Structures are given as structure tokens and as C-alpha cells.
Amino acid sequence: MTPAQKIQLIECPRDAMQGWPHFIPTEMKVKYLNQLLAVGFDTLDFGSFVSPKAIPQMADTKEVLSQLRIEETATKLLAIVANKRGAEEAIAYDAIRYIGFPFSISPTFQQKNTNSTINESFDLVKEIQRNCNNNGKELVVYLSMGFGNPYGDPYDADILLQWADAMVMEGITTISLADTVGVASPEQISEALQTLIPQYPSVHFGVHLHSTASNWQNKLDAAYSSGCTRFDGAMKGIGGCPMAQDKLVGNMDTEKMILYFQEKGLLTQLNTNALIESSRLAAQIFQ
């Protein structure tokens, strides 16, 4: 990979906030998200249209969205959905460019996360994709438990290819492999990406990696050297999926990723002052 190839950095405050134990006031979310919009990320995964009973922290997503200063940024907005109703709500907003759907290749986790079977979820993916096509949106499918799972469900390269192929056949062009509970080793990350990227050259594959302070760089190295150019992260490495297990596994730390890529001559267009202020706000919110 050369510096000429563009890296897409997706900042995921939604993933950082969704499992936070105390409700973050709406006005604080708005202030934080507007600051992140000034940094220059490719995409901001800002909120989700899901049941407030399941994810209480995201109950104010619509109110937050109405106060975001999207006219002042080139950063695109992504919202996560988990059912038909949530997708319809998200698609109705002009400000939202991407609809993200967590499709688990672990049957156990699909049931835990969206209360549906894999086949039911794939039917929903097809319906959301049609709705996105009709309304000028792009569906981003997250293959969660994309590197294995802790439940003993079958996982291998054939299963990964099976579901990637199914998504591609539906016209989906952005697929992100999610290391939902942080189980992936660098070798597994390399193997998965090197299996998929050459097979589907028209698809943009990304990674949503969960990591710790000790293994983030090895995981990032594995993804980058395997040809991945789309990376999810969260400031301070906060977050994880509250539906996956009791203890949240941290996200890939955005600030560390930025330094990693800037050392390679990438991501040099980011607003440093806005990033510093975002970091300060993150430290204030997540304490």
C-alpha cells in the first residue's frame, strides 16, 4: 500500500456512548459530535435508531441529529439500525448518508443483538438495501463476529465467503468486518481480509476492531498490510457492544490510529486543533 491510497477513518462516538453506564446529556452529545464534525473524519457514526429499552443511551438520537452542524463539514453521517422500523426512520433523514446494519455470522449473537435469526436478518438486509437504493442512501453491512466468536458457533473462511458473497449479490459495496468481542488475533485479521479483498475487488472492505492498549498496533498493522483502507475507531478507545458480553472491549483508539497513519504520510488533512478539542471533550465525558 502506498501513501497515495486514501484511508477512510470512521469515528464512532455512538459505539463509545452506547454502553456508557450513565446517560450523557443531549446537549453534551451535541457539543461533542459537532466538535468531531470539525476534525475532518470521512464518516461519523453518530447514533442509532434502535429500541430505547435495549440501548437507553441512544434514545435521543433524533434530537441530537436536529442540532448537528452538518452544513459546515464534509464528514458524512452514519446511523446504525437493527430492524425495519429503525431503518425507515433513519432513511427518512436527508442528513444521513449511510445506514449501518450489524449482521452477525454467529447465529447466537445475531439472536442476542437483533432478536432474529441469520436468515431473518438477511431478509431484512435485502429490504433495507432496496429502501436505501430508492432513497439515495448507502447500506454499510457489518459482519459482526467476523473473526470468530466466543459461543462455539461454526466459523471459517467458507462461512465468511458465503455471507460476503450473499451481500455482494444484493449490491452492497461496503462491508466492515467487526471484531465484536476482541477475539481476533493479527493472524486472523490478515487471513480474513486476504480471503475477501482479492475475491471482491469492487467492494470496499473495512474493519471495526476492538482492542486493548497492548494489542491495537499489531491488529492495525495486520489490517493495513492486508490492503484494508477503511478503519473504525473511537476517541480514547472507549466502547464496545453492550449486547456481546458483560465487560465491554475497547474500540480501536482513534488518536493512536491517526498518529500511526500520519507517520505513513496519510490523514494529513485533519484539523489538529479540532482534534485536540475533541480529545479534551472525550476525556470530560468519559470519566
Short mmCIF file of C-alpha atoms in Angstrom, two decimals:
data_model
loop_
_atom_site.label_atom_id
_atom_site.label_comp_id
_atom_site.label_asym_id
_atom_site.label_seq_id
_atom_site.Cartn_x
_atom_site.Cartn_y
_atom_site.Cartn_z
CA MET A 1 0.00 0.00 0.00
CA THR A 2 1.32 3.45 -0.88
CA PRO A 3 0.64 6.89 0.63
CA ALA A 4 -1.36 7.74 -2.49
CA GLN A 5 -4.12 5.40 -1.37
CA LYS A 6 -6.77 7.14 0.67
CA ILE A 7 -7.51 5.97 4.17
CA GLN A 8 -11.10 6.38 5.33
CA LEU A 9 -11.29 6.93 9.07
CA ILE A 10 -14.73 6.43 10.60
CA GLU A 11 -15.13 7.94 14.05
CA CYS A 12 -17.66 6.03 16.16
CA PRO A 13 -18.86 8.06 19.15
CA ARG A 14 -22.09 6.07 19.02
CA ASP A 15 -20.14 2.92 19.84
CA ALA A 16 -18.34 4.73 22.64
CA MET A 17 -21.53 6.13 24.14
CA GLN A 18 -24.00 3.28 23.73
CA GLY A 19 -22.77 1.20 26.64
CA TRP A 20 -21.74 4.05 28.92
CA PRO A 21 -23.25 3.46 32.38
CA HIS A 22 -24.56 6.99 32.92
CA PHE A 23 -26.79 8.85 30.47
CA ILE A 24 -24.83 11.51 28.62
CA PRO A 25 -26.98 14.68 28.41
CA THR A 26 -28.22 15.53 24.95
CA GLU A 27 -26.55 18.93 24.95
CA MET A 28 -23.20 17.31 25.75
CA LYS A 29 -23.62 14.79 22.94
CA VAL A 30 -24.42 17.61 20.52
CA LYS A 31 -21.39 19.63 21.60
CA TYR A 32 -19.11 16.61 21.28
CA LEU A 33 -20.43 15.46 17.92
CA ASN A 34 -20.24 18.95 16.42
CA GLN A 35 -16.63 19.16 17.56
CA LEU A 36 -15.89 15.79 15.93
CA LEU A 37 -17.51 17.01 12.71
CA ALA A 38 -14.86 19.75 12.57
CA VAL A 39 -11.94 17.28 12.63
CA GLY A 40 -12.30 16.03 9.06
CA PHE A 41 -13.14 12.35 9.51
CA ASP A 42 -14.55 10.64 6.45
CA THR A 43 -17.64 9.47 8.36
CA LEU A 44 -19.16 9.97 11.79
CA ASP A 45 -21.07 7.01 13.24
CA PHE A 46 -23.12 9.39 15.36
CA GLY A 47 -26.13 7.48 16.67
CA SER A 48 -28.60 4.64 16.23
CA PHE A 49 -32.28 4.16 15.57
CA VAL A 50 -32.83 1.26 17.92
CA SER A 51 -35.11 0.45 20.83
CA PRO A 52 -34.52 2.84 23.76
CA LYS A 53 -35.25 -0.08 26.05
CA ALA A 54 -32.35 -2.03 24.56
CA ILE A 55 -29.94 0.93 24.26
CA PRO A 56 -31.19 3.77 26.52
CA GLN A 57 -28.17 5.95 25.72
CA MET A 58 -29.37 6.33 22.12
CA ALA A 59 -32.94 7.37 22.95
CA ASP A 60 -32.19 10.98 21.96
CA THR A 61 -30.63 10.28 18.55
CA LYS A 62 -33.31 12.23 16.65
CA GLU A 63 -32.97 15.23 18.94
CA VAL A 64 -29.19 15.12 18.62
CA LEU A 65 -29.36 14.88 14.83
CA SER A 66 -31.51 18.01 14.58
CA GLN A 67 -28.72 20.04 16.22
CA LEU A 68 -25.70 18.82 14.25
CA ARG A 69 -23.97 21.43 12.09
CA ILE A 70 -23.64 19.27 9.00
CA GLU A 71 -23.63 22.25 6.66
CA GLU A 72 -20.16 23.16 7.95
CA THR A 73 -18.45 19.82 7.26
CA ALA A 74 -17.66 17.31 4.53
CA THR A 75 -17.92 14.46 7.05
CA LYS A 76 -20.77 12.10 6.26
CA LEU A 77 -23.19 10.77 8.87
CA LEU A 78 -23.81 7.08 9.54
CA ALA A 79 -26.61 5.71 11.73
CA ILE A 80 -26.91 2.16 12.99
CA VAL A 81 -30.23 0.31 12.71
CA ALA A 82 -31.32 -3.14 13.85
CA ASN A 83 -34.82 -3.57 12.40
CA LYS A 84 -37.14 -2.41 9.62
CA ARG A 85 -38.70 0.40 11.62
CA GLY A 86 -35.35 1.85 12.64
CA ALA A 87 -34.11 1.69 9.05
CA GLU A 88 -37.19 3.50 7.76
CA GLU A 89 -36.74 6.22 10.37
CA ALA A 90 -33.06 6.72 9.58
CA ILE A 91 -33.54 6.70 5.81
CA ALA A 92 -36.11 9.50 6.10
CA TYR A 93 -33.42 11.98 7.21
CA ASP A 94 -31.64 13.80 4.40
CA ALA A 95 -28.64 14.46 6.66
CA ILE A 96 -27.83 10.75 7.00
CA ARG A 97 -25.75 9.32 4.17
CA TYR A 98 -25.03 5.78 5.43
CA ILE A 99 -27.24 3.20 7.10
CA GLY A 100 -25.27 0.65 9.10
CA PHE A 101 -26.65 -2.80 9.85
CA PRO A 102 -24.96 -5.31 12.19
CA PHE A 103 -25.24 -8.70 10.53
CA SER A 104 -23.66 -11.38 12.66
CA ILE A 105 -22.27 -14.52 11.10
CA SER A 106 -22.66 -16.04 14.57
CA PRO A 107 -26.27 -17.28 14.93
CA THR A 108 -26.09 -16.93 18.69
CA PHE A 109 -25.01 -13.31 18.58
CA GLN A 110 -27.48 -12.38 15.84
CA GLN A 111 -30.26 -13.53 18.15
CA LYS A 112 -28.75 -11.66 21.11
CA ASN A 113 -28.13 -8.46 19.19
CA THR A 114 -31.24 -8.10 17.00
CA ASN A 115 -33.59 -10.80 18.33
CA SER A 116 -33.69 -12.52 14.97
CA THR A 117 -32.19 -15.46 13.13
CA ILE A 118 -29.50 -15.08 10.50
CA ASN A 119 -31.96 -15.83 7.69
CA GLU A 120 -34.48 -13.33 9.05
CA SER A 121 -31.72 -10.74 9.30
CA PHE A 122 -30.59 -11.38 5.74
CA ASP A 123 -34.15 -10.88 4.50
CA LEU A 124 -34.10 -7.58 6.37
CA VAL A 125 -30.76 -6.63 4.79
CA LYS A 126 -32.28 -7.14 1.36
CA GLU A 127 -35.27 -4.97 2.24
CA ILE A 128 -33.11 -2.19 3.71
CA GLN A 129 -30.85 -2.29 0.65
CA ARG A 130 -33.84 -1.77 -1.64
CA ASN A 131 -35.03 1.11 0.53
CA CYS A 132 -31.56 2.67 0.51
CA ASN A 133 -31.35 2.40 -3.27
CA ASN A 134 -34.72 4.09 -3.62
CA ASN A 135 -33.73 6.96 -1.35
CA GLY A 136 -30.14 7.74 -2.28
CA LYS A 137 -28.56 6.12 0.78
CA GLU A 138 -25.79 3.55 1.07
CA LEU A 139 -26.06 0.48 3.26
CA VAL A 140 -22.96 -0.49 5.21
CA VAL A 141 -23.12 -4.07 6.43
CA TYR A 142 -21.06 -5.00 9.46
CA LEU A 143 -20.19 -8.69 9.54
CA SER A 144 -20.08 -8.90 13.30
CA MET A 145 -18.19 -11.75 14.95
CA GLY A 146 -16.31 -11.51 11.66
CA PHE A 147 -13.17 -13.17 13.00
CA GLY A 148 -14.75 -15.81 15.23
CA ASN A 149 -16.99 -15.87 18.27
CA PRO A 150 -16.97 -16.96 21.92
CA TYR A 151 -20.13 -19.06 21.63
CA GLY A 152 -18.79 -22.11 19.83
CA ASP A 153 -20.70 -21.29 16.63
CA PRO A 154 -19.01 -22.53 13.44
CA TYR A 155 -16.57 -20.10 11.84
CA ASP A 156 -14.15 -20.49 8.95
CA ALA A 157 -13.19 -18.86 5.66
CA ASP A 158 -16.02 -20.60 3.81
CA ILE A 159 -18.63 -19.12 6.15
CA LEU A 160 -17.07 -15.68 5.75
CA LEU A 161 -17.09 -16.01 1.96
CA GLN A 162 -20.65 -17.33 1.96
CA TRP A 163 -22.05 -14.26 3.66
CA ALA A 164 -19.80 -11.78 1.88
CA ASP A 165 -20.94 -13.27 -1.42
CA ALA A 166 -24.58 -13.03 -0.36
CA MET A 167 -24.14 -9.34 0.45
CA VAL A 168 -22.33 -8.61 -2.80
CA MET A 169 -25.10 -10.33 -4.77
CA GLU A 170 -27.52 -7.84 -3.23
CA GLY A 171 -25.44 -4.93 -4.49
CA ILE A 172 -23.81 -4.00 -1.19
CA THR A 173 -20.45 -2.34 -1.81
CA THR A 174 -19.23 -1.53 1.72
CA ILE A 175 -18.67 -4.35 4.20
CA SER A 176 -16.90 -3.94 7.52
CA LEU A 177 -15.58 -6.90 9.50
CA ALA A 178 -16.27 -6.39 13.18
CA ASP A 179 -14.10 -7.91 15.89
CA THR A 180 -17.12 -7.66 18.17
CA VAL A 181 -15.61 -9.03 21.40
CA GLY A 182 -11.95 -8.52 20.60
CA VAL A 183 -11.18 -12.16 19.93
CA ALA A 184 -9.26 -11.68 16.68
CA SER A 185 -5.53 -12.19 16.52
CA PRO A 186 -3.47 -10.28 13.95
CA GLU A 187 -3.13 -13.53 12.02
CA GLN A 188 -6.92 -13.99 11.89
CA ILE A 189 -7.38 -10.41 10.74
CA SER A 190 -4.86 -10.89 7.94
CA GLU A 191 -6.38 -14.19 6.88
CA ALA A 192 -9.92 -12.84 6.73
CA LEU A 193 -9.03 -9.72 4.75
CA GLN A 194 -6.69 -11.57 2.40
CA THR A 195 -9.53 -14.00 1.75
CA LEU A 196 -12.09 -11.33 0.92
CA ILE A 197 -10.31 -8.35 -0.65
CA PRO A 198 -8.90 -10.14 -3.74
CA GLN A 199 -12.17 -12.02 -4.20
CA TYR A 200 -14.34 -8.88 -4.42
CA PRO A 201 -12.30 -6.01 -5.90
CA SER A 202 -15.40 -3.80 -6.32
CA VAL A 203 -16.27 -3.98 -2.61
CA HIS A 204 -14.82 -1.62 -0.03
CA PHE A 205 -13.87 -3.76 2.97
CA GLY A 206 -13.29 -2.14 6.33
CA VAL A 207 -12.58 -3.22 9.87
CA HIS A 208 -14.25 -2.35 13.14
CA LEU A 209 -11.64 -3.67 15.54
CA HIS A 210 -11.90 -3.85 19.30
CA SER A 211 -8.57 -3.83 21.04
CA THR A 212 -6.57 -3.12 24.17
CA ALA A 213 -3.63 -0.82 24.83
CA SER A 214 -1.28 -3.76 24.29
CA ASN A 215 -2.56 -5.21 21.01
CA TRP A 216 -4.01 -2.31 19.00
CA GLN A 217 -0.94 -1.75 16.81
CA ASN A 218 -0.47 -5.40 15.89
CA LYS A 219 -4.13 -5.59 14.85
CA LEU A 220 -3.90 -2.33 12.90
CA ASP A 221 -0.69 -3.48 11.19
CA ALA A 222 -2.41 -6.71 10.15
CA ALA A 223 -5.40 -4.93 8.62
CA TYR A 224 -3.41 -2.21 6.86
CA SER A 225 -0.82 -4.57 5.41
CA SER A 226 -3.64 -6.78 4.09
CA GLY A 227 -4.96 -3.94 1.94
CA CYS A 228 -7.68 -2.53 4.19
CA THR A 229 -8.31 1.21 3.75
CA ARG A 230 -11.43 1.74 5.90
CA PHE A 231 -11.00 1.85 9.68
CA ASP A 232 -13.43 2.45 12.54
CA GLY A 233 -12.25 3.93 15.82
CA ALA A 234 -13.35 5.91 18.84
CA MET A 235 -11.63 8.64 20.80
CA LYS A 236 -9.76 7.28 23.83
CA GLY A 237 -10.58 3.73 22.71
CA ILE A 238 -13.85 3.86 24.62
CA GLY A 239 -16.71 1.48 23.96
CA GLY A 240 -17.79 -1.87 22.70
CA CYS A 241 -21.03 -3.73 22.14
CA PRO A 242 -23.19 -3.94 25.29
CA MET A 243 -25.09 -6.88 23.77
CA ALA A 244 -21.96 -9.02 23.35
CA GLN A 245 -20.77 -9.69 26.87
CA ASP A 246 -20.75 -8.20 30.34
CA LYS A 247 -17.42 -6.45 30.03
CA LEU A 248 -17.03 -4.05 27.12
CA VAL A 249 -13.92 -4.50 24.98
CA GLY A 250 -12.47 -1.15 23.99
CA ASN A 251 -12.61 0.24 20.48
CA MET A 252 -9.53 0.99 18.43
CA ASP A 253 -8.19 4.30 19.77
CA THR A 254 -8.69 6.99 17.12
CA GLU A 255 -5.84 9.19 18.29
CA LYS A 256 -3.39 6.30 18.13
CA MET A 257 -4.62 5.37 14.65
CA ILE A 258 -4.19 8.94 13.44
CA LEU A 259 -0.57 9.03 14.63
CA TYR A 260 0.02 5.61 13.06
CA PHE A 261 -1.26 6.74 9.65
CA GLN A 262 0.29 10.19 9.75
CA GLU A 263 3.69 8.58 10.24
CA LYS A 264 3.00 6.92 6.88
CA GLY A 265 2.11 10.25 5.28
CA LEU A 266 -1.65 9.60 5.48
CA LEU A 267 -4.53 11.51 7.09
CA THR A 268 -2.56 14.75 6.94
CA GLN A 269 -5.69 16.78 6.12
CA LEU A 270 -7.24 16.53 9.59
CA ASN A 271 -7.84 19.66 11.67
CA THR A 272 -5.36 19.32 14.53
CA ASN A 273 -6.95 21.98 16.75
CA ALA A 274 -10.39 20.41 16.37
CA LEU A 275 -8.90 17.01 17.18
CA ILE A 276 -7.26 18.35 20.36
CA GLU A 277 -10.55 19.88 21.50
CA SER A 278 -12.40 16.64 20.68
CA SER A 279 -9.91 14.75 22.80
CA ARG A 280 -10.44 17.18 25.68
CA LEU A 281 -14.21 16.78 25.47
CA ALA A 282 -13.92 12.98 25.31
CA ALA A 283 -11.85 12.99 28.49
CA GLN A 284 -14.52 15.13 30.14
CA ILE A 285 -17.45 12.95 29.01
CA PHE A 286 -15.96 9.51 29.56
CA GLN A 287 -14.64 9.70 33.10
#
